[in-house]
Short mmCIF file of C-alpha atoms in Angstrom, two decimals:
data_model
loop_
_atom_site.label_atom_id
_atom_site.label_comp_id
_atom_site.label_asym_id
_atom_site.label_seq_id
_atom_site.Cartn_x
_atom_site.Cartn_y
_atom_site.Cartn_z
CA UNK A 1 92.72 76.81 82.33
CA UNK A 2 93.59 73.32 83.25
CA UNK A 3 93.70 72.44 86.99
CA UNK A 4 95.54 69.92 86.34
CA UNK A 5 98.41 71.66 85.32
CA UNK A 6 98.02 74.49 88.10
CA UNK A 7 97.55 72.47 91.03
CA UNK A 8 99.85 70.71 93.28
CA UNK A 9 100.50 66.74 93.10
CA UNK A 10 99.18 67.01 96.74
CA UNK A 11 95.89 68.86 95.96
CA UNK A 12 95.09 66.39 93.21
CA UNK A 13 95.75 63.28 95.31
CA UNK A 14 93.59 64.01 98.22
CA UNK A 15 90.71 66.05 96.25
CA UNK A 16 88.17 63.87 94.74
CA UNK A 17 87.13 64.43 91.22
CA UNK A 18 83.85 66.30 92.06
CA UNK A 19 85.44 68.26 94.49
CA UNK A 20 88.25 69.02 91.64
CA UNK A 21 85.14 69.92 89.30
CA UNK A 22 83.94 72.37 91.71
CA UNK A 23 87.48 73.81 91.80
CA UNK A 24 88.18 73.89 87.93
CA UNK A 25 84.76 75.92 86.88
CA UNK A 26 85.78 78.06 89.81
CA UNK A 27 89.54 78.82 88.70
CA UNK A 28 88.05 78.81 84.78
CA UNK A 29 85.87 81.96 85.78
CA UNK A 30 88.28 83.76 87.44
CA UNK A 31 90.83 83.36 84.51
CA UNK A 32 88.24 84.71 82.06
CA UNK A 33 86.97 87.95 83.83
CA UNK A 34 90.35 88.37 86.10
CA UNK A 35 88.07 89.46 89.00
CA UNK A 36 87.00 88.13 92.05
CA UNK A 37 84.53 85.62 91.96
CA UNK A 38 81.59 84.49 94.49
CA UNK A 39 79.26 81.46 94.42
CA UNK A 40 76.93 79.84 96.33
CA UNK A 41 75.95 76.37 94.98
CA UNK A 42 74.05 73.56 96.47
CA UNK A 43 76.50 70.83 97.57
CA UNK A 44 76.43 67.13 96.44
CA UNK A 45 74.79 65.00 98.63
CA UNK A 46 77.51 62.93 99.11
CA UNK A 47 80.26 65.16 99.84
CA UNK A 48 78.31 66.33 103.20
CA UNK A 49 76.46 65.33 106.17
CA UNK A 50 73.20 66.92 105.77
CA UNK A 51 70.90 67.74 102.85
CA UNK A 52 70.34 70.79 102.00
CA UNK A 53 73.78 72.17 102.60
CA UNK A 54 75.71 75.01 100.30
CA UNK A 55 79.63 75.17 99.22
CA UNK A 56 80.44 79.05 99.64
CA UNK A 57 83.32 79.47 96.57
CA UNK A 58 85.28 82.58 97.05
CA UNK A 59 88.38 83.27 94.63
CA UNK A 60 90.42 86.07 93.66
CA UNK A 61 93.72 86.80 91.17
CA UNK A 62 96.62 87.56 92.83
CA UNK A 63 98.19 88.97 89.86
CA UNK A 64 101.29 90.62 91.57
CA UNK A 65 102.07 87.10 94.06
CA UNK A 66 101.89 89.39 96.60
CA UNK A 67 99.97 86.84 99.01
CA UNK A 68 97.27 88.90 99.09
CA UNK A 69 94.31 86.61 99.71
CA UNK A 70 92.03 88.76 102.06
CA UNK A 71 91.42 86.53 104.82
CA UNK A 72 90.98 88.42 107.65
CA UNK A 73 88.23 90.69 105.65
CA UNK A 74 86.84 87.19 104.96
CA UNK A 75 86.57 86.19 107.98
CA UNK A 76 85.10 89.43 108.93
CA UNK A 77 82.11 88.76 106.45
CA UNK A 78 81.42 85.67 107.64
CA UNK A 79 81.02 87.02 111.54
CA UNK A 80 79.34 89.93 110.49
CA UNK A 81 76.50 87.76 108.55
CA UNK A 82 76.82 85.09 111.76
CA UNK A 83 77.82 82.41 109.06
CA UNK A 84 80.07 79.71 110.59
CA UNK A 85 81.13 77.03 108.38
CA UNK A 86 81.67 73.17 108.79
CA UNK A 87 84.34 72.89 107.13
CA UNK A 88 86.64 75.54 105.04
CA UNK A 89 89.33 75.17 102.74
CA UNK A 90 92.00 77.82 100.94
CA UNK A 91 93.91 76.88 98.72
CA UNK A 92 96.20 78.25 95.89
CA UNK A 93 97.29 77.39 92.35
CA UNK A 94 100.20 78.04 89.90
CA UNK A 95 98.43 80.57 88.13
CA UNK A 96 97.62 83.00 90.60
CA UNK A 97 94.41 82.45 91.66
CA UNK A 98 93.70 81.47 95.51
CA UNK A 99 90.33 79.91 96.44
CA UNK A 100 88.33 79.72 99.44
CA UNK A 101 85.60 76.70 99.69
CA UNK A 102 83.29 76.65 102.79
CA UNK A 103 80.71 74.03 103.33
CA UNK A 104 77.78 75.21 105.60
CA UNK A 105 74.97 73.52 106.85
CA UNK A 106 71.06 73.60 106.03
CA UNK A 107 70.60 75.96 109.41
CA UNK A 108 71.66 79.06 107.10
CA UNK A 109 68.97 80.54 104.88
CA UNK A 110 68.93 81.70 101.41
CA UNK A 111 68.27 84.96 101.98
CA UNK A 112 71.31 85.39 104.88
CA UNK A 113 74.00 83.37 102.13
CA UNK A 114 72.52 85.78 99.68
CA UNK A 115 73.39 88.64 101.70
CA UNK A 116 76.87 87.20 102.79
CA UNK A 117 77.06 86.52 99.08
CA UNK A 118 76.71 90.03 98.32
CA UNK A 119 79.16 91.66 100.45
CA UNK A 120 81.71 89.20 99.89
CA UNK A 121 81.42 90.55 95.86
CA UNK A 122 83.18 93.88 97.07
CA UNK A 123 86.10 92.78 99.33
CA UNK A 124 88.81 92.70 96.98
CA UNK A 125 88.01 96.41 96.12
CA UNK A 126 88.47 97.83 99.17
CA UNK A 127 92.41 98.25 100.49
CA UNK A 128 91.06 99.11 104.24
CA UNK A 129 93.45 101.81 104.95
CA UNK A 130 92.94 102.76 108.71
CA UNK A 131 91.17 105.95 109.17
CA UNK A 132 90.06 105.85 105.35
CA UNK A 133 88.36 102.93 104.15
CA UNK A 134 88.43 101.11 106.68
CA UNK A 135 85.62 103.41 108.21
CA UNK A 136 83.73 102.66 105.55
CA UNK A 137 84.11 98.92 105.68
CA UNK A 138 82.83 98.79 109.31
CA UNK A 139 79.79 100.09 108.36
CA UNK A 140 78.73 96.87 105.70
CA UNK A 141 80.26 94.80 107.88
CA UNK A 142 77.39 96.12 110.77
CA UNK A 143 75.22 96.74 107.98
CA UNK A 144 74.52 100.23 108.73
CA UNK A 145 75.22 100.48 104.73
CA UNK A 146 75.14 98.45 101.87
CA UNK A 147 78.20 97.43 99.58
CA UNK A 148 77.23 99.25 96.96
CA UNK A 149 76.78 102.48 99.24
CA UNK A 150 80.30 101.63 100.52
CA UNK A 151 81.84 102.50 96.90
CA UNK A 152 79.95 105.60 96.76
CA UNK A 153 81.43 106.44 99.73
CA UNK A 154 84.98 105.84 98.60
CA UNK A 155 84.05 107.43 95.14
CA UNK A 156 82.67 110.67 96.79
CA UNK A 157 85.53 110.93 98.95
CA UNK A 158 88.09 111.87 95.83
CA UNK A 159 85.75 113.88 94.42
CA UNK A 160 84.98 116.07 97.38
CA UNK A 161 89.12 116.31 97.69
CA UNK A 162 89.38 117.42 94.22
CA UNK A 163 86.06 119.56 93.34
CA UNK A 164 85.85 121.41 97.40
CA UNK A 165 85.44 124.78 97.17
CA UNK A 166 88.55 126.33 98.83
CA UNK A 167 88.12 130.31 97.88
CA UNK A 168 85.74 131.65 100.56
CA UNK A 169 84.29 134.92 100.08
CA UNK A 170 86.52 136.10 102.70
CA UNK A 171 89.73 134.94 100.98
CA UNK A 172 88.46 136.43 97.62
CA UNK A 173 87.79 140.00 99.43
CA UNK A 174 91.05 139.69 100.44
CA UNK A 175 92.93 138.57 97.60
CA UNK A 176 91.59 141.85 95.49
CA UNK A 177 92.75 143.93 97.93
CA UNK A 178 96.41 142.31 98.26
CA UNK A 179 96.65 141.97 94.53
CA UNK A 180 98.53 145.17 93.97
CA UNK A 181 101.36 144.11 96.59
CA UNK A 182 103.20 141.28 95.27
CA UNK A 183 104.43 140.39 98.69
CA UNK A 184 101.22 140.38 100.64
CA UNK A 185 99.40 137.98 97.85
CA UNK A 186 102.66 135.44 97.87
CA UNK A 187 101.74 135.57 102.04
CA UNK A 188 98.12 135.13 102.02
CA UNK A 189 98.56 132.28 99.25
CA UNK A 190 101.21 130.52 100.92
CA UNK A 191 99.10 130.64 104.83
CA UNK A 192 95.80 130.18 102.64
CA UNK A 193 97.55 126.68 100.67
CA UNK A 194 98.85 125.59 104.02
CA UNK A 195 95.22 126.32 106.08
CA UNK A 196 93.39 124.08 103.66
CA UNK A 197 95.95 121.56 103.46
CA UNK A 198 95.29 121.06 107.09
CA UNK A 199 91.79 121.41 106.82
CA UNK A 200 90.87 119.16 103.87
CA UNK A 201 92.45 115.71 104.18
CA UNK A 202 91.33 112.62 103.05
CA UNK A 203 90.60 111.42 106.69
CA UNK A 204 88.69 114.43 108.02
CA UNK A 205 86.37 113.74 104.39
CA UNK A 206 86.30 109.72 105.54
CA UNK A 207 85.58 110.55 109.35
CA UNK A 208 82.54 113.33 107.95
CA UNK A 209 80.86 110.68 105.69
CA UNK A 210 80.78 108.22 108.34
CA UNK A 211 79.85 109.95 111.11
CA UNK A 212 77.20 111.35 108.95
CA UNK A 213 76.49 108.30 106.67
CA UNK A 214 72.50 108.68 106.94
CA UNK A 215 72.95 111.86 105.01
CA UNK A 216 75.31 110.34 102.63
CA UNK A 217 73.40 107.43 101.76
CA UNK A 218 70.48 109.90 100.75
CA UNK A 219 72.95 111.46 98.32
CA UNK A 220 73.58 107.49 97.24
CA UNK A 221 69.67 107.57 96.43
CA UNK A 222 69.76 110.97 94.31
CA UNK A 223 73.03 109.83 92.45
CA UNK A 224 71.34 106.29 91.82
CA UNK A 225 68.58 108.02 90.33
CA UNK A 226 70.25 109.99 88.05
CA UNK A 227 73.01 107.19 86.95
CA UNK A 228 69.93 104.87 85.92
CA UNK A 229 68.04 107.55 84.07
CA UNK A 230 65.30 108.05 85.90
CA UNK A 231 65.60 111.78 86.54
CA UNK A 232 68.07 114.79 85.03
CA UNK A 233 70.56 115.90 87.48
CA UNK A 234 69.77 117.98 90.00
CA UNK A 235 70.61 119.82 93.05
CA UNK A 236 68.94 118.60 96.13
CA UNK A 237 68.06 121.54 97.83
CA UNK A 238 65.35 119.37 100.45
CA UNK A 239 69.11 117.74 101.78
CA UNK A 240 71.08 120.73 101.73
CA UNK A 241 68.54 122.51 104.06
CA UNK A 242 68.34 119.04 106.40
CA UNK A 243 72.72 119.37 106.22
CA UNK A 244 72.36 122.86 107.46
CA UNK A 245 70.09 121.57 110.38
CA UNK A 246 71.41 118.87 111.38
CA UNK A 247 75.53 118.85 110.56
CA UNK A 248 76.67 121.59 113.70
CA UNK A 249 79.89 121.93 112.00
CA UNK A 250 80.27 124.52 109.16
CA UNK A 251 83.65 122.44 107.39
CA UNK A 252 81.69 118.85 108.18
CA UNK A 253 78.66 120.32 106.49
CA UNK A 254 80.53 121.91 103.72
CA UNK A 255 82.33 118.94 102.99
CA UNK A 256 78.94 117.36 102.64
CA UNK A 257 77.27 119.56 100.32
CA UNK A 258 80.40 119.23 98.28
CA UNK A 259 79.48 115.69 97.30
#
């Protein structure tokens, strides 16, 4: 898409052309794919102070208008990576799309832009609901766990929800023997649907991953064996037996073994 024609008479007066390059392959590549997009590219020698300085481009698609341009998890990124830019710009265009440019100096190394580079990738996918993912996104941020564990996280916390195994032994005892009295089985269903509801929540699963997320990211390792091939599915029996051990509390390490 044309910058010209999404940007503001004001933008294109005070941005030089190779600054408005820098914006238009940006805004291009986040009209093609519609998702957020992160790059680190060397910046022009004459657009900074010092050689051997970067432009951080981060852009997303604010489809709805909403405003939503993530800045304080942004920001967050760049304190948790100790990243502190010369200079940083946000801007937004007709079309949607609203783009962050940093310029940071030559102190930074490849390795710790590559790593800021790589969280940044997942920020627009989490919505950093307090007590939910928001637990989850403390731990990148003091990179305790990676990104990509972070999504397994938030993955294995709806499936846990949906697949936990609510009928106990003990409820199933006593659901023969009530079966024969109407009355009795509407009772222990309704007190048995109303215990669990309590008991499994989305925050209690949230609060167990993360206070257990060593654990968790060892199920990350068994599930990113299987999803690239290298091994059948299987049930970790080694993990369940360390769970047992280590996890005190019998929902916490139920909810665990669920996953």
């Amino acid at each position: 898409e044309d910058l010209q024609l999404v940007a503001s008479p004001l933008f294109l007066q005070r941005k030089s052309l190779d600054s408005q390059k820098l914006y238009q392959n940006l805004v291009h590549e986040i009209m093609k794919t519609r998702n957020a997009v992160v790059k680190l590219v060397k910046a022009p020698e004459h657009m900074v102070r010092q050689k051997g300085s970067h432009v951080l481009q981060f852009a997303l698609y604010d489809v709805e208008r909403k405003g939503r341009v993530f800045f304080s998890e942004f920001s967050e990124c760049l304190r948790a990576h100790g990243v502190v830019p010369k200079r940083m710009y946000i801007e937004s265009f007709a079309n949607g799309v609203v783009a962050y440019h940093c310029y940071l100096g030559p102190e930074y190394g490849p390795e710790q832009l590559q790593d800021l580079v790589k969280t940044l990738r997942y920020v627009s996918h989490f919505k950093h609901s307090p007590k939910r993912s928001a637990l989850v996104w403390e731990l990148v941020l003091k990179k305790q766990i990676t990104p990509a564990q972070a999504v397994f996280f938030i993955t294995a916390v709806k499936f846990i929800f949906t697949f936990f195994p609510k009928e106990t032994a003990e409820y199933l005892t006593l659901a023969d023997f009530t079966k024969a009295n109407a009355e009795m089985k509407r009772k222990l269903d309704d007190l048995f649907l109303q215990t669990m509801s309590n008991a499994i929540t989305f925050e209690r699963i949230y609060d167990t991953l993360v206070s257990h997320y060593e654990l968790a990211c060892q199920m990350y390792d068994d599930f990113k064996k299987v999803a690239k091939g290298e091994c059948e599915p299987f049930y970790n029996t080694a993990l369940a037996e360390k769970i047992d051990d280590e996890v005190a509390h019998r929902l916490e390490a139920k909810i665990l073994k669920t996953a």
